Coordinates of C-alpha atoms in Angstrom, one line a residue:
X207 CA -45.8 -45.3 -33.5
X208 CA -48.1 -46.0 -30.5
X209 CA -45.2 -46.2 -28.2
X210 CA -43.9 -42.8 -29.4
X211 CA -47.4 -41.3 -29.0
X212 CA -47.6 -42.6 -25.4
X213 CA -44.1 -41.2 -24.6
X214 CA -45.0 -37.8 -25.9
X215 CA -48.2 -37.7 -24.0
X216 CA -46.3 -38.8 -20.9
X217 CA -43.6 -36.1 -21.4
X218 CA -46.3 -33.4 -21.8
X219 CA -48.1 -34.5 -18.6
X220 CA -44.7 -34.5 -16.7
X221 CA -43.8 -31.1 -18.0
X222 CA -47.2 -29.8 -17.0
X223 CA -46.8 -31.3 -13.5
X224 CA -43.2 -29.9 -13.3
X225 CA -44.5 -26.4 -14.4
X226 CA -47.2 -26.5 -11.7
X227 CA -44.6 -27.6 -9.1
X228 CA -42.4 -24.7 -10.1
X229 CA -45.3 -22.3 -10.1
X230 CA -46.7 -23.5 -6.7
X231 CA -43.5 -24.1 -4.8
X232 CA -40.4 -22.6 -6.3
X233 CA -41.7 -19.2 -7.4
X234 CA -43.2 -18.3 -4.0
X235 CA -39.9 -19.5 -2.3
X236 CA -38.0 -17.2 -4.7
X237 CA -40.4 -14.4 -4.1
X238 CA -39.9 -14.7 -0.3
X239 CA -36.1 -15.0 -0.7
X240 CA -35.9 -11.8 -2.8
X241 CA -38.3 -10.0 -0.5
X242 CA -36.2 -11.1 2.5
X243 CA -33.0 -9.8 0.7
X244 CA -34.8 -6.5 0.0
X245 CA -35.9 -6.0 3.6
X246 CA -32.3 -6.9 4.8
X247 CA -30.8 -4.3 2.4
X248 CA -33.4 -1.7 3.3
X249 CA -32.8 -2.2 7.1
X250 CA -29.0 -1.9 6.7
X251 CA -29.5 1.3 4.6
X252 CA -31.7 2.7 7.2
X253 CA -29.3 1.8 9.9
X254 CA -26.5 3.6 8.0
X255 CA -28.8 6.7 7.8
X256 CA -29.4 6.5 11.5
X257 CA -25.7 6.2 12.2
X258 CA -24.9 9.2 10.1
X259 CA -27.6 11.2 11.9
X260 CA -25.9 10.3 15.3
X261 CA -28.4 7.6 16.5
X262 CA -26.0 4.8 17.0
X263 CA -28.2 2.8 19.4
X264 CA -31.1 2.6 17.0
X265 CA -28.7 1.7 14.2
X266 CA -27.1 -1.1 16.3
X267 CA -30.5 -2.5 17.2
X268 CA -31.4 -2.7 13.6
X269 CA -28.1 -4.1 12.5
X270 CA -28.1 -6.9 15.0
X271 CA -31.1 -8.3 13.2
X272 CA -28.9 -8.9 10.2
X273 CA -25.5 -9.7 11.8
X274 CA -24.6 -12.3 9.2
X275 CA -24.4 -9.8 6.5
X276 CA -21.0 -8.3 5.9
X277 CA -22.1 -4.7 5.6
X278 CA -24.2 -5.0 8.9
X279 CA -21.0 -6.6 10.6
X280 CA -18.8 -3.8 9.3
X281 CA -21.3 -1.1 10.6
X282 CA -21.4 -2.8 13.9
X283 CA -17.6 -2.8 14.2
X284 CA -17.7 1.0 13.3
X285 CA -20.3 1.6 16.1
X286 CA -18.1 -0.3 18.6
X287 CA -15.0 1.7 17.4
X288 CA -16.9 4.9 17.7
X289 CA -17.8 4.0 21.4
X290 CA -14.1 2.9 21.9
X291 CA -15.4 -0.7 22.8
X292 CA -12.2 -2.0 21.2
X293 CA -12.7 -5.8 22.0
X294 CA -16.3 -5.7 20.4
X295 CA -14.9 -3.8 17.4
X296 CA -12.1 -6.2 16.9
X297 CA -14.4 -9.2 17.0
X298 CA -16.5 -7.8 14.2
X299 CA -13.5 -6.8 12.1
X300 CA -12.0 -10.2 12.6
X301 CA -15.2 -11.7 11.1
X302 CA -14.9 -9.4 8.1
X303 CA -11.2 -10.4 7.5
X304 CA -11.9 -14.1 7.9
X305 CA -14.7 -13.8 5.3
X306 CA -12.6 -11.6 3.0
X307 CA -8.9 -11.8 3.9
X308 CA -7.9 -9.7 0.8
X309 CA -10.0 -6.7 1.4
X310 CA -7.8 -3.7 2.2
X311 CA -10.5 -1.8 4.1
X312 CA -11.3 -4.7 6.4
X313 CA -7.6 -5.2 7.2
X314 CA -7.2 -1.5 7.9
X315 CA -10.1 -1.4 10.3
X316 CA -8.9 -4.6 12.1
X317 CA -5.3 -3.1 12.4
X318 CA -6.7 0.2 13.5
X319 CA -8.9 -1.3 16.3
X320 CA -6.0 -3.5 17.4
X321 CA -3.8 -0.4 17.5
X322 CA -6.2 1.6 19.6
X323 CA -6.6 -1.3 22.0
X324 CA -2.8 -1.4 22.4
X325 CA -2.7 2.4 22.8
X326 CA -5.3 2.4 25.6
X327 CA -4.0 -0.8 27.2
X328 CA -1.0 -1.7 29.3
X329 CA 2.5 -1.8 27.9
X330 CA 2.4 -5.7 28.1
X331 CA -0.9 -5.7 26.2
X332 CA 0.6 -3.4 23.6
X333 CA 3.6 -5.6 23.2
X334 CA 1.3 -8.6 22.5
X335 CA -0.7 -6.8 20.0
X336 CA 1.8 -4.9 18.0
X337 CA 2.7 -7.7 15.7
X338 CA -1.0 -8.1 14.5
X339 CA -1.5 -4.4 14.3
X340 CA 1.5 -4.2 11.8
X341 CA 0.4 -7.2 10.0
X342 CA -3.1 -5.9 9.1
X343 CA -2.0 -2.3 8.3
X344 CA 0.8 -3.6 6.1
X345 CA -1.6 -5.9 4.3
X346 CA -4.1 -3.0 3.7
X347 CA -1.3 -0.9 2.2
X348 CA -0.1 -3.8 0.1
X349 CA -3.6 -4.7 -1.2
X350 CA -4.5 -1.0 -2.0
X351 CA -1.6 1.1 -3.4
X352 CA -3.8 4.2 -2.9
X353 CA -4.9 3.5 0.7
X354 CA -3.8 6.7 2.5
X355 CA -5.3 6.0 5.9
X356 CA -3.2 2.8 6.3
X357 CA 0.0 4.6 5.3
X358 CA -0.7 7.4 7.8
X359 CA -1.1 4.8 10.5
X360 CA 2.0 3.0 9.5
X361 CA 3.9 6.3 9.5
X362 CA 2.9 6.8 13.2
X363 CA 3.4 3.1 14.1
X364 CA 7.0 2.9 12.8
X365 CA 7.9 6.1 14.6
X366 CA 6.3 5.2 17.9
X367 CA 7.5 1.6 18.5
X368 CA 11.0 0.9 19.4
X369 CA 13.5 -0.5 16.9
X370 CA 13.9 -3.8 18.7
X371 CA 10.1 -4.6 18.0
X372 CA 10.1 -3.3 14.5
X373 CA 10.1 0.4 14.7
X374 CA 12.0 2.2 11.8
X375 CA 12.3 5.9 10.8
X376 CA 13.3 4.7 7.3
X377 CA 10.1 2.8 6.9
X378 CA 8.1 5.8 8.3
X379 CA 9.7 8.1 5.8
X380 CA 9.1 5.5 3.0
X381 CA 5.4 5.5 3.6
X382 CA 5.4 9.3 3.9
X383 CA 6.9 9.5 0.5
X384 CA 4.2 7.2 -0.8
X385 CA 1.6 9.5 0.6
X386 CA 2.9 12.4 -1.5
X387 CA 2.0 10.4 -4.6
X388 CA -1.5 9.5 -3.3
X389 CA -2.5 12.8 -1.5
X390 CA 0.1 15.5 -1.1
X391 CA -1.8 16.9 2.0
X392 CA -1.5 13.6 3.7
X393 CA 2.1 13.4 2.7
X394 CA 2.9 16.9 4.3
X395 CA 1.1 15.9 7.5
X396 CA 3.0 12.7 7.6
X397 CA 6.3 14.5 7.1
X398 CA 5.3 17.0 9.9
X399 CA 4.5 14.1 12.3
X400 CA 7.9 12.6 11.8
X401 CA 9.8 15.8 12.4
X402 CA 7.5 16.6 15.5
X403 CA 8.3 13.2 16.9
X404 CA 12.0 13.7 16.4
X405 CA 11.6 17.1 18.1
X406 CA 12.6 19.0 15.1
X407 CA 9.9 21.6 15.8
X408 CA 10.9 24.3 13.3
X409 CA 10.9 21.7 10.4
X410 CA 7.5 20.3 11.7
X411 CA 6.0 23.8 11.8
X412 CA 7.3 24.4 8.3
X413 CA 5.5 21.2 6.9
X414 CA 2.4 22.1 8.8
X415 CA 2.2 25.5 7.4
X416 CA 2.7 24.1 4.0
X417 CA -0.1 21.7 4.6
X418 CA -2.4 24.5 5.6
X419 CA -1.6 26.6 2.5
X420 CA -2.0 23.6 0.2
X421 CA -5.4 22.8 1.6
X422 CA -6.4 26.4 0.9
X423 CA -5.3 26.2 -2.6
X424 CA -6.6 22.6 -3.2
X425 CA -9.6 22.0 -0.8
X426 CA -10.4 18.8 -2.8
X427 CA -7.4 17.2 -1.1
X428 CA -9.5 17.2 2.2
X429 CA -10.8 13.8 1.3
X430 CA -12.2 12.9 4.7
X431 CA -13.7 15.0 7.5
X432 CA -11.0 14.2 10.1
X433 CA -8.4 16.2 7.9
X434 CA -10.5 19.3 8.8
X435 CA -9.8 18.7 12.4
X436 CA -6.1 17.9 11.9
X437 CA -5.6 21.1 10.0
X438 CA -7.6 23.3 12.6
X439 CA -5.5 21.7 15.3
X440 CA -2.3 22.8 13.4
X441 CA -3.8 26.3 13.1
X442 CA -4.6 26.4 16.8
X443 CA -1.2 25.0 18.1
X444 CA 1.0 27.0 15.7
X445 CA -1.2 30.1 15.4
X446 CA -1.3 29.7 11.6
X447 CA -4.1 31.3 9.6
X448 CA -6.5 31.5 12.5
X449 CA -9.5 32.5 10.5
X450 CA -9.0 29.6 8.1
X451 CA -8.6 27.3 11.1
X452 CA -11.9 28.6 12.5
X453 CA -13.7 27.6 9.3
X454 CA -12.1 24.2 9.3
X455 CA -13.2 23.4 12.9
X456 CA -16.7 24.6 12.1
X457 CA -16.8 22.3 9.0
X458 CA -15.5 19.4 11.2
X459 CA -18.3 19.9 13.8
X460 CA -21.0 20.2 11.1
X461 CA -19.9 17.0 9.4
X462 CA -19.0 15.1 12.5
X463 CA -19.9 11.4 12.5
X464 CA -19.1 8.0 13.5
X465 CA -16.0 7.7 11.3
X466 CA -14.3 10.6 13.1
X467 CA -11.6 10.1 15.7
X468 CA -11.9 13.2 18.0
X469 CA -15.4 13.9 19.5
X470 CA -16.9 17.4 19.4
X471 CA -15.4 18.3 22.9
X472 CA -12.0 18.4 21.2
X473 CA -13.3 20.4 18.3
X474 CA -14.8 23.1 20.6
X475 CA -11.6 23.1 22.6
X476 CA -9.6 23.9 19.5
X477 CA -12.2 26.5 18.4
X478 CA -11.8 28.1 21.9
X479 CA -8.0 28.2 21.5
X480 CA -8.3 29.9 18.1
X481 CA -10.7 32.5 19.5
X482 CA -8.4 33.1 22.4
X483 CA -5.5 33.7 20.0
X484 CA -7.8 36.2 18.1
X485 CA -8.4 37.9 21.4
X486 CA -12.0 37.1 21.5
X487 CA -12.5 36.2 25.1
X488 CA -16.2 36.0 25.3
X489 CA -16.5 33.8 22.2
X490 CA -13.6 31.7 23.4
X491 CA -15.4 31.2 26.8
X492 CA -18.6 30.1 25.0
X493 CA -16.8 27.5 23.0
X494 CA -14.8 26.2 26.0
X495 CA -18.0 25.8 28.0
X496 CA -19.5 23.8 25.1
X497 CA -16.4 21.5 25.3
X498 CA -16.8 21.1 28.9
X499 CA -20.6 20.4 28.7
X500 CA -19.6 17.4 26.6
X501 CA -16.6 16.3 28.7
X502 CA -16.7 17.9 32.2
X503 CA -13.4 16.3 33.2
X504 CA -11.5 17.2 29.9
X505 CA -8.2 18.3 31.5
X506 CA -6.9 20.3 28.5
X507 CA -10.2 22.2 28.1
X508 CA -10.1 23.1 31.9
X509 CA -6.5 24.4 31.5
X510 CA -7.7 26.4 28.5
X511 CA -10.6 27.8 30.3
X512 CA -8.1 29.2 32.9
X513 CA -6.0 30.8 30.1
X514 CA -9.1 32.4 28.6
X515 CA -10.3 33.8 32.0
X516 CA -6.9 35.4 32.6
X517 CA -7.0 37.4 29.4

């Protein structure tokens, strides 16, 4: 009985000591850890708000303090893509794909950045990159059966690259068909792209006009801001529903952010085109000047300015 009593007392003393150790060591550690996580998430959230407001430099400074976090890495990649610093963007997206190889969005972003590097680089560089571009875009589409942006990219890729390196009109049409299931607006724009690439201009115009009309009937199909620009561009090029195109380009500028492809100089250029077609010379000149303020050497805007002045 004495031995049992001694054992119980010893256990009680041990448990008390253990509790004090937990209280004095582990709990403060956990508090600091949770606080640190809280600060990290708060900083990343703040950085994202800065990015959405257009302050990419301040966002970058904040994100670099947490560049082991996947969300921070992704946003840094987005910043470098926005700046067209493709090598830096690729480096960040490669980190993401390495950490999560089966994430469709990470694969899409890596494939897209590689594609843009190929587009802006030399023909030799493009030939070296095209396999990786296709691999990551295909994986993004495979992983997410509703990933419309990867399919839009694949339609363009399969049409642009020669057959001997994997180009295929059949594959482009197949992905365009899938887009009709996911988002009919994307599907019509993909169809139009194929016809335009093949120089079937009337067929392309018919598809573009159908896309404009569909977007008016079902505005919920404009699921990302860049579609506002695409549709406004169609309006300006083909002189289709110009007043509607004007509203689209205004919406694009109002919502312009780091995820968008064309900067506001392009948007004001398209707006100026629409105003010229509407015979509003003074208004058209005001918008083309805004475009050239942003990009003084923008050749298309300089040509458009001459057209407006000759009205």
